Amino acid sequence: MLCRQSRIYLASWGLILSMMRSVLLSHFDTHLGPTITLSIPAMSQDELRGFNVIPKLLDITDDEGFFISTLNMVYSANYYFSIENENARGGKDLLLVSIAVQMSQDDNKEKVLLFLKNEEASLRRYAHRLANEDVNEVGLLSPENRTALKDSLHGLFTTVFQERHFEANVKRGGDRIVVFAHAGFDPMRVIDYYREELRKDERPSLRTRLVTSAIDELSYNPFHCNDRGSDTCMKDECPVCKELLLESDAAIYMYDSGSFKPDADFDDMVDYLGAIDHAKRIPVLIMQVDGDSSVDRGVVYEEVTARLQGAMSKGGFKIGPRHGRVPFGNVEAFKDCMSWLIKAII
């Protein structure tokens, strides 16, 4: 089972974002050419474009085996192999399993390369296991085998990024905040907006200056998975969610009161709270953002507050999230929410 966490690492100006990592399975499609078959975490087509250099490696690889690539600031450890399939062109499926990391100029490239080079044995074992799977006659990549493949890729993600302590070995310092939101809502645009509004204060107080500085220095990991809510979602057991939380110092769940649907989206929020509760006890800020000043969204805030209290009581969560509301354009309310989070981290 897979968790709906196609976490989106946005290239937001001025904000420090963590490097995005993924485990990918690519193959040579007879109609589409080289393509990414599965990704952990699950990503949309737009998000996958950041990794589109990976399947293209199938066009320039002749010999089966392990190799490293650093093209287009995507550093990857790869293993190219084939599996017999009488229904495929040439009687074989041409496959590439990859551990990929999107890099920025600030990341420690030497440490990432060393980490990836040490994963040859993991990729070799994984490829060997797939090549020897007892699959049905339609082939390993058939829809019938999709869930099993996702499960195995989740296992590889756990081995590489958790058991090998990727975070401790290669990540830069600084407090990291994982940012969750409901589907269709971009929380980083809100942080960008209020961050700039804070900077417009011509005579900022000491508190404003401290909060603005802290917001600038924090590292944000916006995250959403396209498999979330599906039958294959692993919820609080997902290794990708767990890895994100283990490397984070705090979490934000932000929702837009105009598009948030309590009956549909609240369970999603609780699933993330469960994942946080299982992975690591960290400060959690739940922030309602009102995107429309013409409508009073206080009723939404009251309903979510009541639901949260019920869920916390029923679920027995160890974490105690702070639920705050930011009315449209209210810089002070945003500053209060972020002040609480900064104090909780310190």
Coordinates of C-alpha atoms in Angstrom, one line a residue, residues 7-330:
R7 CA 4.9 15.8 -1.7
I8 CA 5.4 19.0 -3.8
Y9 CA 8.8 20.6 -3.2
L10 CA 8.0 24.0 -4.7
A11 CA 10.7 26.3 -6.0
S12 CA 9.5 29.2 -4.0
W13 CA 11.5 32.4 -4.2
G14 CA 13.3 33.4 -1.1
L15 CA 12.4 30.3 0.9
I16 CA 14.8 27.6 1.8
L17 CA 13.4 24.2 0.6
S18 CA 14.8 20.8 1.3
M19 CA 16.0 18.6 -1.5
M20 CA 13.3 16.3 -2.9
R21 CA 14.1 12.6 -3.0
S22 CA 12.3 9.7 -4.7
V23 CA 12.5 6.1 -5.7
L24 CA 11.6 5.6 -9.3
L25 CA 10.9 2.6 -11.6
S26 CA 11.1 3.4 -15.3
H27 CA 10.7 1.3 -18.3
F28 CA 10.9 1.5 -22.1
D29 CA 7.3 1.8 -23.4
T30 CA 6.9 0.7 -27.1
H31 CA 4.5 3.7 -27.7
L32 CA 5.8 6.4 -25.4
G33 CA 9.4 5.5 -25.2
P34 CA 11.3 5.8 -21.9
T35 CA 8.8 6.7 -19.1
I36 CA 8.5 6.7 -15.3
T37 CA 6.2 3.8 -14.4
L38 CA 6.0 4.4 -10.6
S39 CA 7.3 6.9 -8.2
I40 CA 7.6 6.9 -4.4
P41 CA 6.3 9.3 -3.3
A42 CA 3.5 9.4 -5.9
M43 CA 3.7 12.5 -8.0
S44 CA 1.6 14.3 -10.6
Q45 CA 2.7 14.5 -14.2
D46 CA 3.8 18.1 -13.6
E47 CA 5.9 17.1 -10.6
L48 CA 7.4 14.2 -12.5
R49 CA 8.8 16.6 -15.0
G50 CA 11.5 17.5 -12.5
F51 CA 12.7 13.9 -12.8
N52 CA 12.2 13.5 -16.5
V53 CA 15.9 13.1 -17.1
I54 CA 15.8 9.7 -15.3
P55 CA 13.9 7.6 -17.9
K56 CA 15.9 9.2 -20.7
L57 CA 18.9 7.3 -19.3
L58 CA 17.4 4.2 -20.8
D59 CA 18.3 5.6 -24.2
I60 CA 21.9 6.0 -23.4
T61 CA 22.5 2.8 -21.4
D62 CA 23.6 -0.4 -23.1
D63 CA 25.0 -2.5 -20.4
E64 CA 22.9 -3.9 -17.5
G65 CA 24.1 -2.8 -14.1
F66 CA 24.7 0.1 -11.8
F67 CA 25.7 3.7 -12.7
I68 CA 25.5 7.2 -11.3
S69 CA 24.0 10.3 -13.1
T70 CA 24.2 14.0 -12.2
L71 CA 22.2 15.4 -15.2
N72 CA 20.1 18.6 -14.8
M73 CA 20.8 18.8 -11.0
V74 CA 19.0 15.5 -10.5
Y75 CA 21.6 13.2 -8.8
S76 CA 20.7 9.5 -9.1
A77 CA 21.9 6.0 -8.4
N78 CA 20.5 3.7 -11.1
Y79 CA 20.4 0.0 -11.9
Y80 CA 19.5 -1.0 -15.5
F81 CA 18.2 -4.5 -16.0
S82 CA 15.7 -6.6 -18.1
I83 CA 13.0 -9.1 -17.3
E84 CA 11.8 -11.8 -19.7
N85 CA 8.3 -11.0 -21.1
E86 CA 7.1 -12.7 -24.2
N87 CA 4.4 -10.0 -24.8
A88 CA 7.0 -7.2 -24.9
R89 CA 9.0 -6.1 -27.9
G90 CA 12.1 -8.2 -28.1
G91 CA 10.7 -10.5 -25.4
K92 CA 12.0 -8.3 -22.6
D93 CA 10.9 -5.5 -20.3
L94 CA 13.7 -2.9 -20.1
L95 CA 13.7 -1.5 -16.6
L96 CA 15.5 1.1 -14.6
V97 CA 15.3 1.4 -10.8
S98 CA 16.6 4.7 -9.5
I99 CA 17.2 6.5 -6.2
A100 CA 16.9 10.2 -7.3
V101 CA 17.5 13.5 -5.4
Q102 CA 16.7 16.9 -6.8
M103 CA 19.5 19.2 -5.9
S104 CA 19.9 23.0 -5.4
Q105 CA 23.1 25.1 -5.4
D106 CA 23.2 25.0 -1.6
D107 CA 23.2 21.3 -1.2
N108 CA 26.3 19.3 -0.4
K109 CA 26.8 17.5 -3.7
E110 CA 29.8 15.5 -2.5
K111 CA 28.0 14.0 0.4
V112 CA 24.9 13.2 -1.8
L113 CA 27.2 11.5 -4.4
L114 CA 28.9 9.5 -1.8
F115 CA 25.6 8.4 -0.3
L116 CA 24.3 7.4 -3.8
K117 CA 27.4 5.5 -4.7
N118 CA 27.1 3.4 -1.5
E119 CA 23.6 2.2 -2.6
E120 CA 24.7 -0.1 -5.4
A121 CA 24.1 -3.2 -3.3
S122 CA 20.6 -2.1 -2.4
L123 CA 19.7 -1.5 -6.1
R124 CA 21.3 -4.7 -7.2
R125 CA 19.3 -6.8 -4.7
Y126 CA 16.1 -5.0 -5.6
A127 CA 16.6 -5.6 -9.3
H128 CA 17.5 -9.2 -8.7
R129 CA 14.4 -9.7 -6.6
L130 CA 12.1 -8.2 -9.3
A131 CA 13.7 -10.3 -12.0
N132 CA 12.9 -13.4 -10.0
E133 CA 9.4 -12.5 -9.0
D134 CA 6.8 -15.2 -9.7
V135 CA 4.4 -13.0 -11.8
N136 CA 1.6 -13.9 -14.0
E137 CA 1.8 -14.3 -17.7
V138 CA 0.9 -10.7 -18.5
G139 CA 4.2 -9.4 -17.1
L140 CA 5.6 -7.6 -14.1
L141 CA 4.3 -4.2 -15.2
S142 CA 0.7 -5.4 -15.6
P143 CA -2.1 -3.5 -13.6
E144 CA -2.5 -6.7 -11.5
N145 CA 1.0 -6.3 -10.2
R146 CA 0.9 -2.5 -9.6
T147 CA 0.1 -2.7 -5.9
A148 CA 2.8 -5.3 -5.2
L149 CA 5.3 -3.1 -7.1
K150 CA 4.3 -0.1 -5.0
D151 CA 4.8 -2.1 -1.8
S152 CA 8.3 -3.2 -2.9
L153 CA 9.3 0.4 -3.9
H154 CA 8.1 1.6 -0.5
G155 CA 10.4 -1.1 1.0
L156 CA 13.3 0.2 -1.0
F157 CA 12.6 3.8 0.0
T158 CA 12.6 2.7 3.7
T159 CA 15.9 0.8 3.2
V160 CA 17.7 3.7 1.4
F161 CA 16.4 6.8 3.1
Q162 CA 15.5 5.7 6.6
E163 CA 17.8 2.7 7.5
R164 CA 20.8 4.4 5.8
H165 CA 20.0 7.7 7.6
F166 CA 20.0 9.9 4.6
E167 CA 19.0 13.0 6.6
A168 CA 21.8 12.7 9.1
N169 CA 24.4 12.0 6.4
V170 CA 23.8 14.6 3.7
K171 CA 21.3 17.3 4.8
R172 CA 22.3 20.8 5.7
G173 CA 21.5 22.2 9.1
G174 CA 18.6 24.4 10.1
D175 CA 15.1 23.9 11.5
R176 CA 12.9 22.1 9.0
I177 CA 9.1 22.4 8.8
V178 CA 7.0 19.9 6.9
V179 CA 3.9 21.6 5.5
F180 CA 0.7 19.6 4.7
A181 CA -2.5 20.8 3.1
H182 CA -5.6 19.5 1.6
A183 CA -5.8 18.7 -2.2
G184 CA -5.7 21.7 -4.5
F185 CA -4.4 24.2 -1.9
D186 CA -0.9 25.6 -2.1
P187 CA 0.2 26.6 1.4
M188 CA 3.5 28.1 0.3
R189 CA 1.8 30.9 -1.5
V190 CA 0.2 31.9 1.8
I191 CA 3.6 31.9 3.6
D192 CA 5.1 33.9 0.7
Y193 CA 2.3 36.5 0.9
Y194 CA 2.4 37.1 4.6
R195 CA 6.2 37.0 4.7
E196 CA 6.2 39.9 2.2
E197 CA 3.5 41.7 4.1
L198 CA 5.6 41.6 7.2
R199 CA 8.5 43.1 5.4
K200 CA 6.4 46.1 4.3
D201 CA 6.3 47.3 7.9
E202 CA 8.5 50.5 7.8
R203 CA 9.0 50.6 11.6
P204 CA 8.8 46.9 12.6
S205 CA 8.8 46.0 16.3
L206 CA 11.4 43.7 17.7
R207 CA 8.9 40.9 17.7
T208 CA 8.1 41.5 14.0
R209 CA 11.8 41.5 13.1
L210 CA 12.4 38.3 15.0
V211 CA 9.4 36.5 13.4
T212 CA 10.3 37.7 9.9
S213 CA 13.9 36.6 10.3
A214 CA 12.8 33.2 11.6
I215 CA 10.4 32.7 8.7
D216 CA 13.2 33.5 6.3
E217 CA 15.6 31.0 7.9
L218 CA 13.3 28.0 8.3
S219 CA 13.4 25.3 5.7
Y220 CA 10.0 24.3 4.3
N221 CA 9.0 20.9 3.0
P222 CA 5.6 21.3 1.3
F223 CA 4.2 17.8 0.8
H224 CA 1.2 16.2 -0.9
C225 CA 0.8 12.7 -2.3
N226 CA -1.3 11.9 -5.3
D227 CA -2.2 8.5 -3.8
R228 CA -3.6 9.9 -0.7
G229 CA -7.2 8.8 -0.1
S230 CA -6.8 5.8 -2.5
D231 CA -7.1 2.2 -1.5
T232 CA -3.3 1.9 -1.6
C233 CA -2.6 4.7 0.8
M234 CA -0.6 3.5 3.8
K235 CA -1.6 6.5 5.9
D236 CA 0.4 6.6 9.2
E237 CA 2.4 3.5 8.1
C238 CA 3.9 5.2 5.0
P239 CA 7.7 5.2 5.0
V240 CA 7.8 8.4 3.0
C241 CA 5.6 10.3 5.5
K242 CA 7.6 8.8 8.3
E243 CA 10.9 10.0 6.7
L244 CA 9.6 13.5 6.3
L245 CA 8.5 13.7 9.9
L246 CA 11.6 12.2 11.4
E247 CA 13.7 14.9 9.7
S248 CA 11.4 17.7 10.7
D249 CA 11.4 19.9 13.7
A250 CA 7.7 21.0 13.4
A251 CA 4.7 20.5 11.2
I252 CA 2.1 22.8 9.7
Y253 CA -1.3 21.7 8.3
M254 CA -2.8 24.6 6.5
Y255 CA -6.3 24.7 5.0
D256 CA -8.3 27.3 3.1
S257 CA -11.6 27.8 4.8
G258 CA -13.3 28.5 1.4
S259 CA -12.4 25.2 -0.3
F260 CA -11.8 23.0 2.8
K261 CA -14.6 20.4 3.0
P262 CA -14.9 19.2 6.6
D263 CA -16.8 16.0 5.6
A264 CA -14.2 15.1 2.9
D265 CA -11.0 16.7 4.0
F266 CA -11.0 16.4 7.8
D267 CA -10.2 12.7 7.7
D268 CA -7.2 13.6 5.6
M269 CA -6.0 16.0 8.3
V270 CA -6.5 13.4 11.0
D271 CA -4.5 10.9 8.9
Y272 CA -1.6 13.3 8.9
L273 CA -1.9 13.9 12.6
G274 CA -1.8 10.1 13.1
A275 CA 1.4 9.9 11.0
I276 CA 3.0 12.6 13.0
D277 CA 1.9 10.9 16.3
H278 CA 3.4 7.6 15.2
A279 CA 6.7 9.1 13.8
K280 CA 7.9 11.8 16.2
R281 CA 6.4 14.1 18.8
I282 CA 6.9 17.6 17.2
P283 CA 5.0 20.9 17.5
V284 CA 2.1 21.0 15.1
L285 CA 0.3 24.1 13.9
I286 CA -3.0 23.8 12.2
M287 CA -3.8 27.0 10.4
Q288 CA -7.1 28.1 8.9
V289 CA -6.5 30.7 6.2
D290 CA -9.5 32.8 5.0
G291 CA -8.9 33.7 1.4
D292 CA -12.0 35.8 1.0
S293 CA -12.7 38.9 3.2
S294 CA -16.4 39.1 2.1
V295 CA -17.4 36.0 3.9
D296 CA -17.1 35.3 7.6
R297 CA -15.5 31.8 8.0
G298 CA -15.7 31.7 11.8
V299 CA -18.2 28.9 11.5
V300 CA -15.7 26.7 9.6
Y301 CA -13.1 27.4 12.3
E302 CA -15.6 26.5 15.1
E303 CA -16.6 23.3 13.3
V304 CA -13.0 22.2 12.7
T305 CA -12.1 23.0 16.3
A306 CA -14.9 20.8 17.6
R307 CA -14.0 18.0 15.2
L308 CA -10.3 18.2 16.3
Q309 CA -11.3 18.0 19.9
G310 CA -13.3 14.9 19.2
A311 CA -10.6 13.3 17.1
M312 CA -7.9 14.0 19.7
S313 CA -10.0 12.5 22.4
K314 CA -11.0 9.5 20.4
G315 CA -7.6 8.9 18.8
G316 CA -5.6 9.4 22.0
F317 CA -2.9 11.3 20.1
K318 CA 0.1 12.3 22.2
I319 CA 0.6 15.5 20.2
G320 CA -1.4 18.6 21.1
P321 CA -1.7 20.7 17.9
R322 CA -2.3 24.5 18.1
H323 CA -5.3 25.5 15.9
G324 CA -5.1 29.1 14.7
R325 CA -7.1 31.2 12.3
V326 CA -5.7 33.8 9.9
P327 CA -8.6 36.0 8.5
F328 CA -8.0 37.5 5.1
G329 CA -5.1 40.0 5.1
N330 CA -4.6 39.8 8.9

